[in-house]
mmCIF file of C-alpha atoms in Angstrom:
data_model
loop_
_atom_site.group_PDB
_atom_site.id
_atom_site.type_symbol
_atom_site.label_atom_id
_atom_site.label_comp_id
_atom_site.label_asym_id
_atom_site.label_seq_id
_atom_site.Cartn_x
_atom_site.Cartn_y
_atom_site.Cartn_z
ATOM 1 C CA MET C 1 12.160 -16.042 -3.405
ATOM 2 C CA GLU C 2 9.581 -18.662 -2.530
ATOM 3 C CA THR C 3 6.273 -19.266 -4.292
ATOM 4 C CA LEU C 4 2.993 -20.227 -2.672
ATOM 5 C CA SER C 5 0.138 -21.647 -4.709
ATOM 6 C CA VAL C 6 -3.356 -20.497 -3.793
ATOM 7 C CA ARG C 7 -6.442 -22.143 -5.268
ATOM 8 C CA THR C 8 -9.459 -19.855 -4.984
ATOM 9 C CA SER C 9 -13.011 -21.170 -5.188
ATOM 10 C CA ARG C 10 -15.186 -18.070 -5.569
ATOM 11 C CA GLN C 11 -15.253 -14.940 -7.702
ATOM 12 C CA VAL C 12 -14.402 -12.733 -4.729
ATOM 13 C CA GLU C 13 -12.768 -14.198 -1.659
ATOM 14 C CA LEU C 14 -10.285 -13.372 1.114
ATOM 15 C CA ILE C 15 -8.039 -16.318 2.026
ATOM 16 C CA ASP C 16 -5.877 -16.391 5.151
ATOM 17 C CA ILE C 17 -2.286 -17.198 4.134
ATOM 18 C CA THR C 18 -0.618 -16.202 7.410
ATOM 19 C CA SER C 19 0.556 -19.671 8.387
ATOM 20 C CA SER C 20 2.008 -20.354 4.940
ATOM 21 C CA VAL C 21 3.923 -17.070 4.977
ATOM 22 C CA ARG C 22 5.156 -17.782 8.513
ATOM 23 C CA SER C 23 6.426 -21.219 7.442
ATOM 24 C CA VAL C 24 8.570 -19.648 4.736
ATOM 25 C CA VAL C 25 10.018 -17.133 7.185
ATOM 26 C CA LEU C 26 10.838 -19.799 9.780
ATOM 27 C CA LYS C 27 12.475 -21.949 7.094
ATOM 28 C CA LYS C 28 14.643 -19.062 5.868
ATOM 29 C CA GLY C 29 16.196 -18.583 9.291
ATOM 30 C CA VAL C 30 16.566 -14.803 9.002
ATOM 31 C CA ILE C 31 16.607 -13.394 12.539
ATOM 32 C CA SER C 32 15.942 -9.732 11.826
ATOM 33 C CA GLY C 33 14.620 -8.129 8.662
ATOM 34 C CA MET C 34 11.493 -7.968 6.602
ATOM 35 C CA CYS C 35 9.228 -10.230 4.613
ATOM 36 C CA MET C 36 7.673 -9.062 1.343
ATOM 37 C CA VAL C 37 4.482 -10.831 0.294
ATOM 38 C CA PHE C 38 3.801 -10.026 -3.372
ATOM 39 C CA VAL C 39 0.938 -11.004 -5.680
ATOM 40 C CA PRO C 40 2.064 -11.285 -9.356
ATOM 41 C CA HIS C 41 -1.467 -10.801 -10.735
ATOM 42 C CA THR C 42 -3.555 -7.770 -11.723
ATOM 43 C CA THR C 43 -6.986 -8.884 -10.506
ATOM 44 C CA ALA C 44 -5.942 -10.100 -7.047
ATOM 45 C CA GLY C 45 -4.340 -8.242 -4.178
ATOM 46 C CA ILE C 46 -3.129 -8.695 -0.651
ATOM 47 C CA THR C 47 -4.126 -7.098 2.613
ATOM 48 C CA ILE C 48 -3.906 -7.476 6.353
ATOM 49 C CA ASN C 49 -6.988 -7.563 8.560
ATOM 50 C CA GLU C 50 -8.748 -9.247 11.495
ATOM 51 C CA ASN C 51 -8.059 -12.947 11.976
ATOM 52 C CA ALA C 52 -10.865 -13.621 14.477
ATOM 53 C CA ASP C 53 -14.447 -12.926 13.333
ATOM 54 C CA PRO C 54 -14.863 -14.034 9.679
ATOM 55 C CA SER C 55 -17.731 -11.533 9.281
ATOM 56 C CA VAL C 56 -15.072 -8.815 8.965
ATOM 57 C CA ARG C 57 -13.867 -10.460 5.759
ATOM 58 C CA GLY C 58 -17.451 -10.655 4.511
ATOM 59 C CA ASP C 59 -17.970 -6.968 5.254
ATOM 60 C CA ILE C 60 -14.766 -6.034 3.411
ATOM 61 C CA ILE C 61 -15.900 -8.004 0.351
ATOM 62 C CA LYS C 62 -19.408 -6.518 0.334
ATOM 63 C CA GLU C 63 -18.303 -2.947 0.904
ATOM 64 C CA LEU C 64 -15.648 -3.141 -1.828
ATOM 65 C CA ASP C 65 -18.417 -4.378 -4.156
ATOM 66 C CA LYS C 66 -20.415 -1.236 -3.300
ATOM 67 C CA ILE C 67 -17.428 1.087 -3.746
ATOM 68 C CA VAL C 68 -16.306 -0.524 -7.032
ATOM 69 C CA PRO C 69 -19.416 -2.117 -8.589
ATOM 70 C CA HIS C 70 -18.899 -5.190 -10.762
ATOM 71 C CA ALA C 71 -20.699 -3.466 -13.680
ATOM 72 C CA ASP C 72 -20.237 0.284 -14.000
ATOM 73 C CA GLY C 73 -19.876 1.117 -17.679
ATOM 74 C CA TYR C 74 -16.281 -0.080 -17.906
ATOM 75 C CA ALA C 75 -14.510 -0.102 -21.286
ATOM 76 C CA HIS C 76 -12.237 -3.143 -20.735
ATOM 77 C CA SER C 77 -13.734 -5.970 -22.778
ATOM 78 C CA GLU C 78 -12.828 -8.800 -20.421
ATOM 79 C CA GLY C 79 -15.506 -7.593 -17.984
ATOM 80 C CA ASN C 80 -13.222 -7.702 -14.948
ATOM 81 C CA SER C 81 -12.307 -4.029 -14.537
ATOM 82 C CA ALA C 82 -13.770 -3.963 -11.035
ATOM 83 C CA ALA C 83 -11.279 -6.680 -10.063
ATOM 84 C CA HIS C 84 -8.368 -4.657 -11.481
ATOM 85 C CA ILE C 85 -9.467 -1.564 -9.561
ATOM 86 C CA LYS C 86 -10.053 -3.373 -6.249
ATOM 87 C CA ALA C 87 -6.603 -4.959 -6.520
ATOM 88 C CA SER C 88 -4.980 -1.521 -6.873
ATOM 89 C CA VAL C 89 -7.016 -0.230 -3.905
ATOM 90 C CA MET C 90 -5.975 -3.114 -1.621
ATOM 91 C CA GLY C 91 -2.445 -3.243 -3.018
ATOM 92 C CA PHE C 92 -0.221 -5.960 -4.485
ATOM 93 C CA SER C 93 2.150 -6.428 -1.579
ATOM 94 C CA GLN C 94 2.428 -6.313 2.184
ATOM 95 C CA ASN C 95 5.682 -5.939 4.073
ATOM 96 C CA ILE C 96 5.998 -7.462 7.509
ATOM 97 C CA ILE C 97 8.784 -7.037 10.037
ATOM 98 C CA ILE C 98 10.860 -10.065 11.094
ATOM 99 C CA GLU C 99 12.312 -10.176 14.613
ATOM 100 C CA ALA C 100 13.573 -13.178 16.576
ATOM 101 C CA GLY C 101 13.299 -15.195 13.357
ATOM 102 C CA ASP C 102 9.525 -14.782 13.150
ATOM 103 C CA LEU C 103 6.894 -12.591 11.483
ATOM 104 C CA GLN C 104 5.789 -9.713 13.679
ATOM 105 C CA LEU C 105 2.052 -9.214 13.405
ATOM 106 C CA GLY C 106 -0.454 -7.637 15.764
ATOM 107 C CA VAL C 107 -2.528 -10.016 17.904
ATOM 108 C CA TRP C 108 -5.585 -9.645 15.656
ATOM 109 C CA GLN C 109 -3.770 -9.417 12.326
ATOM 110 C CA GLY C 110 -3.816 -12.019 9.577
ATOM 111 C CA ILE C 111 -2.472 -11.808 6.013
ATOM 112 C CA TYR C 112 -5.155 -12.228 3.357
ATOM 113 C CA PHE C 113 -4.913 -13.096 -0.304
ATOM 114 C CA CYS C 114 -7.679 -11.101 -2.029
ATOM 115 C CA GLU C 115 -9.227 -12.881 -4.994
ATOM 116 C CA PHE C 116 -11.299 -10.468 -7.066
ATOM 117 C CA ASP C 117 -11.715 -12.439 -10.315
ATOM 118 C CA GLY C 118 -11.842 -16.110 -9.403
ATOM 119 C CA PRO C 119 -12.025 -18.928 -9.100
ATOM 120 C CA ARG C 120 -8.448 -19.358 -10.309
ATOM 121 C CA SER C 121 -5.078 -20.888 -9.502
ATOM 122 C CA ARG C 122 -2.934 -18.071 -8.144
ATOM 123 C CA LYS C 123 0.612 -17.504 -6.959
ATOM 124 C CA VAL C 124 2.069 -15.500 -4.068
ATOM 125 C CA TRP C 125 5.762 -14.624 -4.037
ATOM 126 C CA ILE C 126 7.580 -14.282 -0.726
ATOM 127 C CA LYS C 127 10.942 -12.612 -0.322
ATOM 128 C CA VAL C 128 12.852 -12.361 2.948
ATOM 129 C CA ILE C 129 15.361 -9.528 3.382
ATOM 130 C CA SER C 130 17.836 -9.542 6.258
ATOM 131 C CA SER C 131 18.609 -6.318 8.118
ATOM 132 C CA LYS C 132 21.978 -7.620 9.325
ATOM 133 C CA SER C 133 24.532 -6.470 6.879
ATOM 134 C CA MET E 1 12.501 -2.882 15.878
ATOM 135 C CA GLU E 2 11.360 0.169 17.791
ATOM 136 C CA THR E 3 7.875 0.862 19.120
ATOM 137 C CA LEU E 4 6.119 4.218 19.222
ATOM 138 C CA SER E 5 3.088 4.778 21.419
ATOM 139 C CA VAL E 6 0.305 6.901 19.957
ATOM 140 C CA ARG E 7 -2.607 8.097 22.083
ATOM 141 C CA THR E 8 -5.570 9.039 19.906
ATOM 142 C CA SER E 9 -8.335 11.321 21.157
ATOM 143 C CA ARG E 10 -11.112 10.995 18.549
ATOM 144 C CA GLN E 11 -12.937 8.224 16.733
ATOM 145 C CA VAL E 12 -11.335 9.141 13.424
ATOM 146 C CA GLU E 13 -8.142 11.140 13.331
ATOM 147 C CA LEU E 14 -4.900 11.549 11.348
ATOM 148 C CA ILE E 15 -1.860 12.160 13.563
ATOM 149 C CA ASP E 16 1.481 13.360 12.208
ATOM 150 C CA ILE E 17 4.220 10.974 13.412
ATOM 151 C CA THR E 18 6.964 12.139 11.035
ATOM 152 C CA SER E 19 9.263 13.587 13.683
ATOM 153 C CA SER E 20 8.986 10.483 15.870
ATOM 154 C CA VAL E 21 9.830 8.215 12.943
ATOM 155 C CA ARG E 22 12.734 10.468 11.976
ATOM 156 C CA SER E 23 14.116 10.316 15.519
ATOM 157 C CA VAL E 24 14.243 6.528 15.368
ATOM 158 C CA VAL E 25 16.049 6.614 12.028
ATOM 159 C CA LEU E 26 18.622 9.142 13.222
ATOM 160 C CA LYS E 27 19.225 7.075 16.369
ATOM 161 C CA LYS E 28 19.765 3.869 14.372
ATOM 162 C CA GLY E 29 22.614 5.407 12.379
ATOM 163 C CA VAL E 30 21.866 3.548 9.158
ATOM 164 C CA ILE E 31 23.268 5.641 6.290
ATOM 165 C CA SER E 32 21.476 4.029 3.345
ATOM 166 C CA GLY E 33 18.458 1.759 3.346
ATOM 167 C CA MET E 34 14.787 1.837 4.133
ATOM 168 C CA CYS E 35 12.471 2.434 7.045
ATOM 169 C CA MET E 36 9.296 0.383 7.486
ATOM 170 C CA VAL E 37 6.539 1.994 9.519
ATOM 171 C CA PHE E 38 4.006 -0.684 10.465
ATOM 172 C CA VAL E 39 0.714 -0.501 12.393
ATOM 173 C CA PRO E 40 -0.028 -3.746 14.314
ATOM 174 C CA HIS E 41 -3.784 -3.058 14.506
ATOM 175 C CA THR E 42 -6.753 -3.850 12.245
ATOM 176 C CA THR E 43 -8.791 -0.649 12.670
ATOM 177 C CA ALA E 44 -5.961 1.840 12.178
ATOM 178 C CA GLY E 45 -3.670 2.402 9.219
ATOM 179 C CA ILE E 46 -0.850 4.570 8.026
ATOM 180 C CA THR E 47 -0.505 6.934 5.094
ATOM 181 C CA ILE E 48 1.579 9.757 3.728
ATOM 182 C CA ASN E 49 0.059 13.102 2.792
ATOM 183 C CA GLU E 50 0.387 16.883 2.949
ATOM 184 C CA ASN E 51 2.098 18.286 6.022
ATOM 185 C CA ALA E 52 1.098 21.930 5.471
ATOM 186 C CA ASP E 53 -2.619 22.746 5.366
ATOM 187 C CA PRO E 54 -4.480 20.667 8.012
ATOM 188 C CA SER E 55 -7.681 20.953 5.948
ATOM 189 C CA VAL E 56 -6.245 18.230 3.684
ATOM 190 C CA ARG E 57 -6.383 15.821 6.607
ATOM 191 C CA GLY E 58 -9.952 16.886 7.341
ATOM 192 C CA ASP E 59 -10.936 16.305 3.717
ATOM 193 C CA ILE E 60 -9.349 12.835 3.743
ATOM 194 C CA ILE E 61 -11.298 11.917 6.879
ATOM 195 C CA LYS E 62 -14.628 13.225 5.565
ATOM 196 C CA GLU E 63 -14.272 11.673 2.129
ATOM 197 C CA LEU E 64 -13.311 8.262 3.560
ATOM 198 C CA ASP E 65 -16.457 8.495 5.695
ATOM 199 C CA LYS E 66 -18.505 8.992 2.515
ATOM 200 C CA ILE E 67 -16.760 6.154 0.656
ATOM 201 C CA VAL E 68 -16.998 3.714 3.596
ATOM 202 C CA PRO E 69 -19.990 4.831 5.709
ATOM 203 C CA HIS E 70 -19.855 4.115 9.434
ATOM 204 C CA ALA E 71 -23.190 2.240 9.235
ATOM 205 C CA ASP E 72 -23.865 0.291 6.049
ATOM 206 C CA GLY E 73 -25.529 -2.981 6.990
ATOM 207 C CA TYR E 74 -22.314 -4.612 8.160
ATOM 208 C CA ALA E 75 -22.438 -8.095 9.724
ATOM 209 C CA HIS E 76 -19.532 -7.724 12.188
ATOM 210 C CA SER E 77 -21.102 -7.356 15.623
ATOM 211 C CA GLU E 78 -18.510 -4.970 17.075
ATOM 212 C CA GLY E 79 -19.877 -2.178 14.879
ATOM 213 C CA ASN E 80 -16.473 -1.094 13.605
ATOM 214 C CA SER E 81 -16.394 -2.705 10.160
ATOM 215 C CA ALA E 82 -15.962 0.694 8.488
ATOM 216 C CA ALA E 83 -12.738 1.119 10.475
ATOM 217 C CA HIS E 84 -11.457 -2.291 9.347
ATOM 218 C CA ILE E 85 -12.200 -1.457 5.704
ATOM 219 C CA LYS E 86 -10.669 2.038 5.811
ATOM 220 C CA ALA E 87 -7.511 0.594 7.355
ATOM 221 C CA SER E 88 -7.132 -1.865 4.473
ATOM 222 C CA VAL E 89 -7.738 0.946 1.951
ATOM 223 C CA MET E 90 -5.065 3.213 3.485
ATOM 224 C CA GLY E 91 -2.718 0.323 4.257
ATOM 225 C CA PHE E 92 -0.894 -0.935 7.339
ATOM 226 C CA SER E 93 2.609 0.154 6.453
ATOM 227 C CA GLN E 94 4.618 2.771 4.632
ATOM 228 C CA ASN E 95 8.180 2.286 3.451
ATOM 229 C CA ILE E 96 10.470 5.274 3.246
ATOM 230 C CA ILE E 97 13.933 5.505 1.718
ATOM 231 C CA ILE E 98 16.920 6.351 3.950
ATOM 232 C CA GLU E 99 19.867 8.250 2.449
ATOM 233 C CA ALA E 100 22.600 10.187 4.238
ATOM 234 C CA GLY E 101 21.310 8.717 7.487
ATOM 235 C CA ASP E 102 17.930 10.432 7.215
ATOM 236 C CA LEU E 103 14.378 9.766 6.013
ATOM 237 C CA GLN E 104 13.811 10.889 2.427
ATOM 238 C CA LEU E 105 10.398 12.503 2.100
ATOM 239 C CA GLY E 106 9.044 15.001 -0.398
ATOM 240 C CA VAL E 107 8.898 18.627 0.745
ATOM 241 C CA TRP E 108 5.160 18.459 1.435
ATOM 242 C CA GLN E 109 5.032 14.892 2.745
ATOM 243 C CA GLY E 110 4.308 13.869 6.316
ATOM 244 C CA ILE E 111 3.677 10.397 7.752
ATOM 245 C CA TYR E 112 0.232 10.017 9.319
ATOM 246 C CA PHE E 113 -1.118 7.485 11.771
ATOM 247 C CA CYS E 114 -4.759 6.917 10.760
ATOM 248 C CA GLU E 115 -7.074 6.214 13.688
ATOM 249 C CA PHE E 116 -10.398 4.847 12.477
ATOM 250 C CA ASP E 117 -11.824 3.388 15.721
ATOM 251 C CA GLY E 118 -10.615 5.569 18.579
ATOM 252 C CA PRO E 119 -9.943 6.976 20.938
ATOM 253 C CA ARG E 120 -7.405 4.316 21.887
ATOM 254 C CA SER E 121 -3.812 3.689 22.900
ATOM 255 C CA ARG E 122 -2.019 2.475 19.791
ATOM 256 C CA LYS E 123 1.404 1.236 18.750
ATOM 257 C CA VAL E 124 3.530 1.843 15.667
ATOM 258 C CA TRP E 125 6.449 -0.459 14.879
ATOM 259 C CA ILE E 126 9.488 0.902 13.074
ATOM 260 C CA LYS E 127 12.113 -1.246 11.405
ATOM 261 C CA VAL E 128 15.236 0.065 9.724
ATOM 262 C CA ILE E 129 16.865 -2.050 7.001
ATOM 263 C CA SER E 130 20.347 -1.230 5.714
ATOM 264 C CA SER E 131 21.116 -1.493 1.995
ATOM 265 C CA LYS E 132 24.859 -1.898 2.630
ATOM 266 C CA SER E 133 25.570 -5.566 2.666
ATOM 267 C CA MET U 1 18.876 6.269 -4.602
ATOM 268 C CA GLU U 2 18.094 7.148 -8.217
ATOM 269 C CA THR U 3 15.628 9.747 -9.446
ATOM 270 C CA LEU U 4 13.392 9.481 -12.495
ATOM 271 C CA SER U 5 11.745 12.529 -13.998
ATOM 272 C CA VAL U 6 8.182 12.115 -15.231
ATOM 273 C CA ARG U 7 6.444 14.809 -17.276
ATOM 274 C CA THR U 8 2.691 14.406 -17.139
ATOM 275 C CA SER U 9 0.406 15.961 -19.750
ATOM 276 C CA ARG U 10 -3.096 15.626 -18.298
ATOM 277 C CA GLN U 11 -4.846 16.330 -15.012
ATOM 278 C CA VAL U 12 -5.301 12.619 -14.310
ATOM 279 C CA GLU U 13 -3.133 10.066 -16.025
ATOM 280 C CA LEU U 14 -1.459 6.676 -15.482
ATOM 281 C CA ILE U 15 2.010 6.456 -17.005
ATOM 282 C CA ASP U 16 3.894 3.171 -17.456
ATOM 283 C CA ILE U 17 7.358 3.523 -15.870
ATOM 284 C CA THR U 18 8.237 -0.178 -15.811
ATOM 285 C CA SER U 19 11.108 0.003 -18.290
ATOM 286 C CA SER U 20 12.682 2.995 -16.527
ATOM 287 C CA VAL U 21 12.514 1.218 -13.163
ATOM 288 C CA ARG U 22 13.962 -1.940 -14.723
ATOM 289 C CA SER U 23 16.874 0.035 -16.197
ATOM 290 C CA VAL U 24 17.817 1.318 -12.744
ATOM 291 C CA VAL U 25 17.699 -2.194 -11.289
ATOM 292 C CA LEU U 26 19.840 -3.650 -14.069
ATOM 293 C CA LYS U 27 22.369 -0.827 -13.658
ATOM 294 C CA LYS U 28 22.634 -1.387 -9.891
ATOM 295 C CA GLY U 29 23.706 -4.988 -10.345
ATOM 296 C CA VAL U 30 21.974 -6.293 -7.228
ATOM 297 C CA ILE U 31 21.280 -9.987 -7.778
ATOM 298 C CA SER U 32 18.732 -10.631 -5.026
ATOM 299 C CA GLY U 33 16.741 -8.118 -3.015
ATOM 300 C CA MET U 34 14.011 -5.579 -3.456
ATOM 301 C CA CYS U 35 13.310 -2.375 -5.329
ATOM 302 C CA MET U 36 11.351 0.453 -3.704
ATOM 303 C CA VAL U 37 9.614 2.843 -6.084
ATOM 304 C CA PHE U 38 8.576 5.947 -4.144
ATOM 305 C CA VAL U 39 6.696 9.077 -5.198
ATOM 306 C CA PRO U 40 7.768 12.173 -3.193
ATOM 307 C CA HIS U 41 4.524 14.077 -3.906
ATOM 308 C CA THR U 42 1.134 14.289 -2.187
ATOM 309 C CA THR U 43 -1.156 14.472 -5.232
ATOM 310 C CA ALA U 44 0.388 11.619 -7.209
ATOM 311 C CA GLY U 45 0.761 7.955 -6.362
ATOM 312 C CA ILE U 46 2.036 4.695 -7.725
ATOM 313 C CA THR U 47 0.352 1.413 -8.501
ATOM 314 C CA ILE U 48 0.772 -1.827 -10.387
ATOM 315 C CA ASN U 49 -1.778 -3.014 -12.937
ATOM 316 C CA GLU U 50 -2.339 -4.532 -16.370
ATOM 317 C CA ASN U 51 0.241 -3.698 -19.033
ATOM 318 C CA ALA U 52 -1.743 -4.973 -22.017
ATOM 319 C CA ASP U 53 -5.138 -3.368 -22.708
ATOM 320 C CA PRO U 54 -4.923 0.409 -22.073
ATOM 321 C CA SER U 55 -8.684 0.484 -21.401
ATOM 322 C CA VAL U 56 -7.913 -0.929 -17.941
ATOM 323 C CA ARG U 57 -6.027 2.264 -17.143
ATOM 324 C CA GLY U 58 -8.946 4.330 -18.430
ATOM 325 C CA ASP U 59 -11.376 2.363 -16.256
ATOM 326 C CA ILE U 60 -9.181 2.872 -13.181
ATOM 327 C CA ILE U 61 -9.089 6.630 -13.808
ATOM 328 C CA LYS U 62 -12.848 6.923 -14.380
ATOM 329 C CA GLU U 63 -13.828 4.759 -11.436
ATOM 330 C CA LEU U 64 -11.508 6.630 -9.046
ATOM 331 C CA ASP U 65 -13.188 9.840 -10.240
ATOM 332 C CA LYS U 66 -16.547 8.363 -9.235
ATOM 333 C CA ILE U 67 -15.289 7.135 -5.860
ATOM 334 C CA VAL U 68 -13.487 10.395 -5.028
ATOM 335 C CA PRO U 69 -15.256 13.168 -7.002
ATOM 336 C CA HIS U 70 -13.183 16.169 -8.064
ATOM 337 C CA ALA U 71 -15.641 18.533 -6.318
ATOM 338 C CA ASP U 72 -17.262 17.249 -3.142
ATOM 339 C CA GLY U 73 -17.425 20.122 -0.667
ATOM 340 C CA TYR U 74 -13.759 19.911 0.272
ATOM 341 C CA ALA U 75 -12.269 22.492 2.665
ATOM 342 C CA HIS U 76 -8.722 22.622 1.225
ATOM 343 C CA SER U 77 -8.472 25.899 -0.671
ATOM 344 C CA GLU U 78 -6.172 24.663 -3.445
ATOM 345 C CA GLY U 79 -9.056 22.699 -4.934
ATOM 346 C CA ASN U 80 -7.074 19.480 -5.310
ATOM 347 C CA SER U 81 -8.273 17.478 -2.312
ATOM 348 C CA ALA U 82 -9.527 14.681 -4.560
ATOM 349 C CA ALA U 83 -5.972 14.272 -5.835
ATOM 350 C CA HIS U 84 -4.605 14.043 -2.277
ATOM 351 C CA ILE U 85 -7.187 11.401 -1.366
ATOM 352 C CA LYS U 86 -6.696 9.306 -4.514
ATOM 353 C CA ALA U 87 -2.930 9.316 -3.918
ATOM 354 C CA SER U 88 -3.411 7.911 -0.410
ATOM 355 C CA VAL U 89 -5.816 5.270 -1.767
ATOM 356 C CA MET U 90 -3.365 4.093 -4.475
ATOM 357 C CA GLY U 91 -0.320 4.527 -2.238
ATOM 358 C CA PHE U 92 3.001 6.343 -2.521
ATOM 359 C CA SER U 93 5.275 3.360 -3.063
ATOM 360 C CA GLN U 94 5.456 -0.094 -4.555
ATOM 361 C CA ASN U 95 8.002 -2.699 -3.569
ATOM 362 C CA ILE U 96 9.108 -5.241 -6.115
ATOM 363 C CA ILE U 97 11.245 -8.343 -5.627
ATOM 364 C CA ILE U 98 14.618 -8.604 -7.377
ATOM 365 C CA GLU U 99 15.929 -12.056 -8.372
ATOM 366 C CA ALA U 100 18.634 -12.933 -10.913
ATOM 367 C CA GLY U 101 19.446 -9.233 -11.083
ATOM 368 C CA ASP U 102 16.052 -8.277 -12.503
ATOM 369 C CA LEU U 103 12.645 -7.014 -11.364
ATOM 370 C CA GLN U 104 10.177 -9.824 -10.740
ATOM 371 C CA LEU U 105 6.754 -8.866 -12.037
ATOM 372 C CA GLY U 106 3.800 -10.965 -13.124
ATOM 373 C CA VAL U 107 3.356 -11.445 -16.888
ATOM 374 C CA TRP U 108 0.571 -8.842 -17.068
ATOM 375 C CA GLN U 109 1.955 -6.412 -14.493
ATOM 376 C CA GLY U 110 3.314 -2.956 -15.203
ATOM 377 C CA ILE U 111 4.309 -0.193 -12.778
ATOM 378 C CA TYR U 112 2.248 2.983 -13.179
ATOM 379 C CA PHE U 113 2.909 6.518 -12.040
ATOM 380 C CA CYS U 114 -0.503 7.937 -11.088
ATOM 381 C CA GLU U 115 -0.867 11.656 -11.820
ATOM 382 C CA PHE U 116 -3.926 13.064 -10.054
ATOM 383 C CA ASP U 117 -3.218 16.820 -10.233
ATOM 384 C CA GLY U 118 -1.361 17.474 -13.461
ATOM 385 C CA PRO U 119 0.004 18.339 -15.792
ATOM 386 C CA ARG U 120 3.246 18.709 -13.850
ATOM 387 C CA SER U 121 6.904 17.777 -13.731
ATOM 388 C CA ARG U 122 7.210 14.943 -11.231
ATOM 389 C CA LYS U 123 9.908 12.804 -9.638
ATOM 390 C CA VAL U 124 10.065 9.113 -8.760
ATOM 391 C CA TRP U 125 12.704 7.851 -6.338
ATOM 392 C CA ILE U 126 14.069 4.322 -6.719
ATOM 393 C CA LYS U 127 16.013 2.500 -4.038
ATOM 394 C CA VAL U 128 17.505 -0.958 -4.425
ATOM 395 C CA ILE U 129 18.078 -3.049 -1.295
ATOM 396 C CA SER U 130 20.205 -6.211 -1.421
ATOM 397 C CA SER U 131 19.143 -9.298 0.501
ATOM 398 C CA LYS U 132 22.694 -10.673 0.608
ATOM 399 C CA SER U 133 24.145 -9.767 3.923
#
């Protein structure tokens, strides 16, 4: 597998990692298969969403803060339970189809690293699986 | 990969695509592996849920509308931020095991295309990966 | 694929199944690939989260109960619509990278079976896919 490093700069932030993931896939040279993008953390997740208007990302961040408030009587002493919960809601991996040696995404889709307890230095693991066997 | 076309008829709707996905898997002839079902949109998602009582689908739709209200002070000018957020919450893909050449689902499970910003003409991408290598 | 049996003892509960999943992977002897962990139910899900402080699990359970209340005017007559909705929010599968013959998880990550309508006898399906082809 390959590892990407992601440096986040805010407490909550969505960072577009599409081009970095694509570079790994192109380098691997797998023509047909799938690409797993996995976050090895428990207070960060990964999602897909619109790559055009950045206000979509802002709306996702704000609405998740309403759904899972930062302070809500949590028991976990580190004070970051909301980040743990948001990460489970968004998910820790995305799987993307590979055809013709490239990631297959919709026209408006980008892959976003979801920081929920930053700023931190984070990792993203990428694994390419071939369907030719 | 294979492409399914899905025509939605409401703004928010869950459409059972299990039999269409199964047809692709049977056609591919892969005995053992996995099937990725991927939605290349940003205001539609995909989930698994009960295939028996349709009121479950109705409850999912209504509750998601409460959790992520259609209007909630969003910044995105297209007015469909709730759809973007619901899609990320449900997810853009489901992965299903293939054994004996067929999809392996629980007795009560169906695969649902989740329209959150319809009605529209949508696509679903299906990729079959063999585990025999 | 392999099947794990999980006996839950409460209505809502997160159960660590990491070591059972790891045992299956080690037994399969696949050096490089991925492991799908799939729940064939519609009122239980699967997630990844912190394996250290159990209060994180408690906070996840409580907050999901706030987001998707047990009683909220649901139409489904079985009375377990909240469980169906929570399962879709958490997801029915997790995919984990395999390298060097072992599951690759972050230091703080564990794999959790999410019971939302227990206590029950449940199943978890595990499928290992090799990337060598």
